[in-house]
PDB file of C-alpha atoms in Angstrom:
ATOM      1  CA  UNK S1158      97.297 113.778  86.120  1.00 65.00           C
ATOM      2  CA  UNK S1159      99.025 110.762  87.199  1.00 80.00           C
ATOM      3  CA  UNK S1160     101.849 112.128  88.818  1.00 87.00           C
ATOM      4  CA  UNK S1161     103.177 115.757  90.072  1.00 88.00           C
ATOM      5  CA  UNK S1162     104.764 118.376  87.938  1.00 87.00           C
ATOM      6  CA  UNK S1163     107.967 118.358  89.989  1.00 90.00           C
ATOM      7  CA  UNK S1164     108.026 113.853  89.423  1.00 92.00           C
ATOM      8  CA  UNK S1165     107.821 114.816  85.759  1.00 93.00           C
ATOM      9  CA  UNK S1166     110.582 117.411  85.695  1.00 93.00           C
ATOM     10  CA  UNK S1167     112.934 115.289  87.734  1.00 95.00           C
ATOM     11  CA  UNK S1168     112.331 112.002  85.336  1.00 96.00           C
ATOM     12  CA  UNK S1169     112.856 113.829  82.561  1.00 96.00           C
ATOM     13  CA  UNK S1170     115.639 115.754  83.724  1.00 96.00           C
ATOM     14  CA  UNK S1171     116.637 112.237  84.582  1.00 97.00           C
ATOM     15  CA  UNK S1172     115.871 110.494  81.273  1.00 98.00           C
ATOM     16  CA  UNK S1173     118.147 109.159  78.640  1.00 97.00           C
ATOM     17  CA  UNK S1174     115.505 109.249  76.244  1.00 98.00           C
ATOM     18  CA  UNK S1175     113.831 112.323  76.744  1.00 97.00           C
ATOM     19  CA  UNK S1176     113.205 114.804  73.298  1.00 96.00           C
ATOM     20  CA  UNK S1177     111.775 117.743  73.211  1.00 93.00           C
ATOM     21  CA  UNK S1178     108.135 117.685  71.631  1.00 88.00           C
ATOM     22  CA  UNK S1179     108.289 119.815  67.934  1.00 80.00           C
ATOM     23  CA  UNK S1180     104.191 120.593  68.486  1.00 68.00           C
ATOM     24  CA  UNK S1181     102.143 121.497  70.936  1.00 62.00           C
ATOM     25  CA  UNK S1182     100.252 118.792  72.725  1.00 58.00           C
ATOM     26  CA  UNK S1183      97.667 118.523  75.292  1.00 58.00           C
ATOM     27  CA  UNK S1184     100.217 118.667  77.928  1.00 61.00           C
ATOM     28  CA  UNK S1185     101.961 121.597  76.592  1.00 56.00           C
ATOM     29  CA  UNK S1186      99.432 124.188  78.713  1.00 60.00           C
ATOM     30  CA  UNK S1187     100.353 122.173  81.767  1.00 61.00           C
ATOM     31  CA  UNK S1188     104.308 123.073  81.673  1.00 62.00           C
ATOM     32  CA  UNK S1189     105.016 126.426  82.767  1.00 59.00           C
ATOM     33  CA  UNK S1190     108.285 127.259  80.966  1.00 66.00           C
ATOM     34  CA  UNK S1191     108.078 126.326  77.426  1.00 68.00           C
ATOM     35  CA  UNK S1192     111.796 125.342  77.831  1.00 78.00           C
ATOM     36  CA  UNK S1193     111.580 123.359  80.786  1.00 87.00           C
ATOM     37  CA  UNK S1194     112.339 119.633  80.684  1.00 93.00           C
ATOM     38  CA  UNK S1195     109.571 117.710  81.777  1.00 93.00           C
ATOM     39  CA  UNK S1196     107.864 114.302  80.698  1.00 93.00           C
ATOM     40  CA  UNK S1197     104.715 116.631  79.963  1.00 91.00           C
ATOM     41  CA  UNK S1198     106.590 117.986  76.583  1.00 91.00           C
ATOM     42  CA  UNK S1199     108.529 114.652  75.714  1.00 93.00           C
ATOM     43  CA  UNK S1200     107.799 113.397  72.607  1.00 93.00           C
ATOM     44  CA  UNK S1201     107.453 109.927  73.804  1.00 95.00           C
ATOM     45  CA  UNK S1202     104.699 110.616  76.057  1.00 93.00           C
ATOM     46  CA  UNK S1203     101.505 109.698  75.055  1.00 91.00           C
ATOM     47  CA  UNK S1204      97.849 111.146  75.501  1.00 87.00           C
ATOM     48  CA  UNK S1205      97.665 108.548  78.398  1.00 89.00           C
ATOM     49  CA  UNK S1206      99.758 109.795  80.454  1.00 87.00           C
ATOM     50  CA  UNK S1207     102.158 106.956  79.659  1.00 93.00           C
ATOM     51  CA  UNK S1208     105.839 107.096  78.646  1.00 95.00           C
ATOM     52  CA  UNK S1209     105.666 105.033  74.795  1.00 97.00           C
ATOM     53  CA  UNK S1210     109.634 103.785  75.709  1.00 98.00           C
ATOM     54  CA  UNK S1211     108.242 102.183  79.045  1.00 96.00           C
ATOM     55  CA  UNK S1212     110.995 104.587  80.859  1.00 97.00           C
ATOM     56  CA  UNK S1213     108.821 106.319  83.739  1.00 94.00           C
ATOM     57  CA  UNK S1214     109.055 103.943  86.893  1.00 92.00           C
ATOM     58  CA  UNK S1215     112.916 103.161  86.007  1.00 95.00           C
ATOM     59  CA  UNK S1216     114.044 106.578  85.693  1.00 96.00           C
ATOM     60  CA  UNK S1217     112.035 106.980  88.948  1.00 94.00           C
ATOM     61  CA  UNK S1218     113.098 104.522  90.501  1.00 93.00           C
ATOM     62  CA  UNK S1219     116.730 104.595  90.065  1.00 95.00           C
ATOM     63  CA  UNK S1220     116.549 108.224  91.331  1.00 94.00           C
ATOM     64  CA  UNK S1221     114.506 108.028  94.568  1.00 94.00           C
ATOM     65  CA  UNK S1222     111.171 109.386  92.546  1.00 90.00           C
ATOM     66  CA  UNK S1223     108.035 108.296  93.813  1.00 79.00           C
ATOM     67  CA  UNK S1224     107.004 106.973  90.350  1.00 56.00           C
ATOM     68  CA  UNK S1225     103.116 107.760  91.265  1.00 58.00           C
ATOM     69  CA  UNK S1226     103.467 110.647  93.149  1.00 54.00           C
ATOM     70  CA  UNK S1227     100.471 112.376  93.091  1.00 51.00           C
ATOM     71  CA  UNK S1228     100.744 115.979  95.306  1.00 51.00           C
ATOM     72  CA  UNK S1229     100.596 118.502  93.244  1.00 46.00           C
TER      73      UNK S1229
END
């Protein structure tokens, strides 16, 4: 995992382009509340751990998120 649960939830909290993922993915286990926002159950985030609309480190950055934070 490249980056903490609680970096995830606050970029995608924090994300203009964040959607909901329709399936289940390989990150869906990870996410404790299948409603909760996080990058983990975006549909633009790839197997990679890699946001496909290049939106990670600005979201995080504009908000004070350590974009690699890695404590989990």
């Amino acid at each position: 995992m490249r980056a903490s649960y609680k970096a995830y939830e606050d970029v995608a909290t924090n994300c203009s382009g964040y959607e909901k993922s329709s399936g289940k993915s390989s990150f869906t286990d990870r996410v404790s509340d299948e409603n909760s926002v996080s990058c983990l159950n975006c549909k633009h985030f790839d197997e990679d751990e890699h946001c496909v609309l290049d939106l990670y480190d600005k979201v995080a950055e504009s908000r004070g998120i350590s974009p690699h934070d890695t404590e989990m």
